[in-house]
Every structure is written in structure tokens, then in C-alpha cells.
PDB file of C-alpha atoms in Angstrom:
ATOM      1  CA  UNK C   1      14.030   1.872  37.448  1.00  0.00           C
ATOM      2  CA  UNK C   2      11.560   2.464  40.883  1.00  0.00           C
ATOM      3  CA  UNK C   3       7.941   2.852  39.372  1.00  0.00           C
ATOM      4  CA  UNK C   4       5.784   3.829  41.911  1.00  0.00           C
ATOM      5  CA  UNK C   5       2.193   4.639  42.283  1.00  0.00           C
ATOM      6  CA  UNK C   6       2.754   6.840  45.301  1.00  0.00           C
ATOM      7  CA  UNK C   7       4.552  10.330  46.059  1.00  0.00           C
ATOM      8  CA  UNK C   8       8.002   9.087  47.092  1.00  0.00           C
ATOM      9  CA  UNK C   9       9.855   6.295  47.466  1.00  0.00           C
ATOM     10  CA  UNK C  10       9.936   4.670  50.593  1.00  0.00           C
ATOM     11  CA  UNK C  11      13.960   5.078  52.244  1.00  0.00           C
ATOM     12  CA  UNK C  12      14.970   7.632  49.388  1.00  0.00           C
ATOM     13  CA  UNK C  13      14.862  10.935  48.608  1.00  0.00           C
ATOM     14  CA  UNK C  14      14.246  12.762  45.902  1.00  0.00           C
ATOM     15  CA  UNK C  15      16.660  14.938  44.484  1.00  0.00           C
ATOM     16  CA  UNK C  16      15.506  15.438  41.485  1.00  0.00           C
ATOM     17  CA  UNK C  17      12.630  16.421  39.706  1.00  0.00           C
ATOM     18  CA  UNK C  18      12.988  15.779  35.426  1.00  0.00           C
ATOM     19  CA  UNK C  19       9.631  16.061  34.257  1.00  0.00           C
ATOM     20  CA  UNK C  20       6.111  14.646  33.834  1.00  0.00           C
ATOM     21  CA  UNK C  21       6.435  11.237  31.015  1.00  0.00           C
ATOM     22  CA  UNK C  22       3.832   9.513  29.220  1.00  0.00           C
ATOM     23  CA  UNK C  23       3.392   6.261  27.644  1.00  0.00           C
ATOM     24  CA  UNK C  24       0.919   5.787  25.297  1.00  0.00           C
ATOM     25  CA  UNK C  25      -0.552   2.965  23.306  1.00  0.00           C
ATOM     26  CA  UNK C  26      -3.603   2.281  20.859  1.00  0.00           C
ATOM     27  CA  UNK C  27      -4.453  -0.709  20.567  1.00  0.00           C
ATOM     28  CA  UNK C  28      -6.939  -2.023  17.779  1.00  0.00           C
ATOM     29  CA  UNK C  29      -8.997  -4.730  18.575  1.00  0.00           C
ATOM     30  CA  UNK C  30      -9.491  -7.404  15.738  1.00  0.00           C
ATOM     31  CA  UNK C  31     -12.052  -9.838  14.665  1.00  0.00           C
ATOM     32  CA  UNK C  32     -11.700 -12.819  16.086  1.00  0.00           C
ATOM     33  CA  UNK C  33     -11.089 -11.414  19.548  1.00  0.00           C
ATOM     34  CA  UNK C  34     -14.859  -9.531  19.145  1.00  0.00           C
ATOM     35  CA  UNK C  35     -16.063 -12.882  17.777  1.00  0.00           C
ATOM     36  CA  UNK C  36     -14.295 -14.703  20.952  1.00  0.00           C
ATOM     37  CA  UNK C  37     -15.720 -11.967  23.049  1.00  0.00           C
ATOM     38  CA  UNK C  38     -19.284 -12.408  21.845  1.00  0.00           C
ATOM     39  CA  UNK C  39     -19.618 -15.681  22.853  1.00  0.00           C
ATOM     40  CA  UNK C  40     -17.760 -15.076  25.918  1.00  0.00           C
ATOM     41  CA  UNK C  41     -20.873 -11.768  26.354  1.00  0.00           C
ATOM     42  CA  UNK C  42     -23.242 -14.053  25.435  1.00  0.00           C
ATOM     43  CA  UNK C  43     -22.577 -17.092  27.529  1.00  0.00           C
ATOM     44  CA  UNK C  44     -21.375 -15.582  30.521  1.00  0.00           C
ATOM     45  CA  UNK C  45     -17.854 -15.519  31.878  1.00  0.00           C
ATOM     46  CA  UNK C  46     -14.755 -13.324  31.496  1.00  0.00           C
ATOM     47  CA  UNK C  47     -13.068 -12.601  28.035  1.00  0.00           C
ATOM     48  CA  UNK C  48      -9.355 -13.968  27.793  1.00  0.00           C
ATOM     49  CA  UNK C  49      -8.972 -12.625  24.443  1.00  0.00           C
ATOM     50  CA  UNK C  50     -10.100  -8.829  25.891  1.00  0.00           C
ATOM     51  CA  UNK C  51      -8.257  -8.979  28.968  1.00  0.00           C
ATOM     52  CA  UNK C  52      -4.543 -10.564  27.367  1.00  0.00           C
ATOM     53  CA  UNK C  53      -5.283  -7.515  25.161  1.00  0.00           C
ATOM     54  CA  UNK C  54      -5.530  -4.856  27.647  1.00  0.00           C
ATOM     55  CA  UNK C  55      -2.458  -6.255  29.888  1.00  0.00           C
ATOM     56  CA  UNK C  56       0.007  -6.213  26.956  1.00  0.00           C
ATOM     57  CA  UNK C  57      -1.324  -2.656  26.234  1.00  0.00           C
ATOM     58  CA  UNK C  58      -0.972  -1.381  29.554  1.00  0.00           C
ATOM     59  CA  UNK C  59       2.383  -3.000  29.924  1.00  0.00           C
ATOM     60  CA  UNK C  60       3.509  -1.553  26.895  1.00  0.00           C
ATOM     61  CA  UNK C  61       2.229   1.866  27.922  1.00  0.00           C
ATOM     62  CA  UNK C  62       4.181   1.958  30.834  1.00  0.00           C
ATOM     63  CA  UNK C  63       7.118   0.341  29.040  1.00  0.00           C
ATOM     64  CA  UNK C  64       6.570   3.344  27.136  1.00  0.00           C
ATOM     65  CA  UNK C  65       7.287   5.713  30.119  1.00  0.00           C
ATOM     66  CA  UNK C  66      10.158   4.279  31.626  1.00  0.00           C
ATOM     67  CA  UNK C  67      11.640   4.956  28.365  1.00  0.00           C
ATOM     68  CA  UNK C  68      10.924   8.157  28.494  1.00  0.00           C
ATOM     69  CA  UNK C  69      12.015   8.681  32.053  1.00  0.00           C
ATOM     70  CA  UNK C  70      15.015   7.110  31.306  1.00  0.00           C
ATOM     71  CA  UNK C  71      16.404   9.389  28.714  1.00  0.00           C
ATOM     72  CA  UNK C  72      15.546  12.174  30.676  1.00  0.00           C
ATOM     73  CA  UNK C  73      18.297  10.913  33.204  1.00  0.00           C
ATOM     74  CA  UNK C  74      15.859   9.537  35.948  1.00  0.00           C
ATOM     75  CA  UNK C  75      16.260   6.773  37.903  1.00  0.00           C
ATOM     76  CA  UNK C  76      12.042   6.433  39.050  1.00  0.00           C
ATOM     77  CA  UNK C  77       8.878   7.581  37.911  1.00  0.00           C
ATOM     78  CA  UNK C  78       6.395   8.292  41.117  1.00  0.00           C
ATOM     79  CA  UNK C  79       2.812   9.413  40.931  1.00  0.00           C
ATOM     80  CA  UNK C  80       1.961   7.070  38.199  1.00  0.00           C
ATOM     81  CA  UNK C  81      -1.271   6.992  36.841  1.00  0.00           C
ATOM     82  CA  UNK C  82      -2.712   4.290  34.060  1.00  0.00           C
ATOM     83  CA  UNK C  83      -6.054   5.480  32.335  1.00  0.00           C
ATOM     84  CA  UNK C  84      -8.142   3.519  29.943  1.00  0.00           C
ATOM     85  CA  UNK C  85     -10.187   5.032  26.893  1.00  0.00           C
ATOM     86  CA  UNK C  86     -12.186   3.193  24.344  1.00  0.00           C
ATOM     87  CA  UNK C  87     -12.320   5.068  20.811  1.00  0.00           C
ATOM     88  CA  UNK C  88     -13.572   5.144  17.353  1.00  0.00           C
ATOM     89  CA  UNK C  89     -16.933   5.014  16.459  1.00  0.00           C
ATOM     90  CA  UNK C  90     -17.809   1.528  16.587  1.00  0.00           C
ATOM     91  CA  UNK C  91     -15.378   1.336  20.009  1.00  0.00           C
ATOM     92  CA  UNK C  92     -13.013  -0.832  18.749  1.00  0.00           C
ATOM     93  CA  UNK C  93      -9.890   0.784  19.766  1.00  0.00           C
ATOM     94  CA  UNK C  94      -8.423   0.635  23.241  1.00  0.00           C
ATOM     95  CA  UNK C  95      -6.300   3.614  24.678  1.00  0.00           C
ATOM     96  CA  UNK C  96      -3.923   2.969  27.855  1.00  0.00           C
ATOM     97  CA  UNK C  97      -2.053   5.943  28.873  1.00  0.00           C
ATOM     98  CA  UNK C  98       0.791   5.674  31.993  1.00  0.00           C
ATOM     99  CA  UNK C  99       1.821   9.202  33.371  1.00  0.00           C
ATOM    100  CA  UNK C 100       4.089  10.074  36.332  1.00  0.00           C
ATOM    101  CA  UNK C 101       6.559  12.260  37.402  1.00  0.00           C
ATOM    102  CA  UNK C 102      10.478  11.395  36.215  1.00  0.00           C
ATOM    103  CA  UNK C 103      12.666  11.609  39.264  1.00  0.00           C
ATOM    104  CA  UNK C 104      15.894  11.139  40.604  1.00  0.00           C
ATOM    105  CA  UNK C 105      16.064   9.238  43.724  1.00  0.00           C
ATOM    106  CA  UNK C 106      19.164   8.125  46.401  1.00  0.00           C
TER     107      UNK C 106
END
């Protein structure tokens, strides 16, 4: 599977066009990581627990999409797109959404 940020696909055509897919994940963020984060916001530096958090989640998210692309018959997703979202009230949840178009390429 060819995921791609851009239009096309470099040396192949499209000859197919299956749909737009999504892959979505929520991810709630737990205490210790805030805790480990606090210190981290406090002292200075970057948080590990934070960032390992939002990788996995945007992995899975476009995990998620190739999936999806996949049992729509496609061979590549172009035009992706990964947006972030924090929700809830008190922030603590992390949204990752991966779209693109589902194609079939040569």
C-alpha cells in the first residue's frame, strides 16, 4: 500500500478513484503521563510520555485508513492529511484523524 501526502504517485497512474477514507483514533491521556508531563512543563524540556503518545495515535490513525482503503479494493491512498484535536473539558483527550483519497494505481 503507496501512502502518499501528495496528488499522485510519482511513475504511476491513477486509474482509479474508490473514495475518500478516514482513520480515526481517541486517545485518553492518563495520570501518570500528566504527572510525567508536569514535571517535564515545569522543568523545561520535551515530554516523552506526550510525544510516544501522540506517535502511536497517529500511527494507529493511519493504520486505520489503509484499512479502510484496502477493503475498498485500493492499492494507495494520496492526498493524505493527519489533523490533531485536543477534547474534553479538562483537555485530556487527544484526537488524530488521517484522511486521503483511496486509489488505484499501475
Amino acid at each position: 500500500m503507496i501512502i502518499t501526502t501528495t496528488t499522485s504517485v510519482e511513475g504511476r497512474r491513477i486509474v482509479e478513484y474508490r473514495g475518500i477514507v478516514f482513520g480515526e483514533v481517541i486517545s485518553g491521556v492518563n495520570f501518570v503521563r500528566d504527572l510525567a508531563a508536569s514535571f517535564s512543563n515545569f522543568f523545561g524540556g520535551r515530554s516523552n510520555s506526550y510525544e510516544e503518545e501522540l506517535v502511536q495515535a497517529r500511527q494507529n490513525a493511519i493504520w486505520e485508513m489503509q484499512e479502510r482503503a484496502e477493503a475498498l479494493g485500493a492499492n494507495a491512498v494520496v492526498g493524505v492529511d493527519i489533523d490533531y484535536e485536543v477534547l474534553g473539558s479538562d483537555n485530556g483527550m487527544l484526537m488524530v484523524t488521517a484522511s486521503g483519497t483511496a486509489v488505484v494505481v499501475e
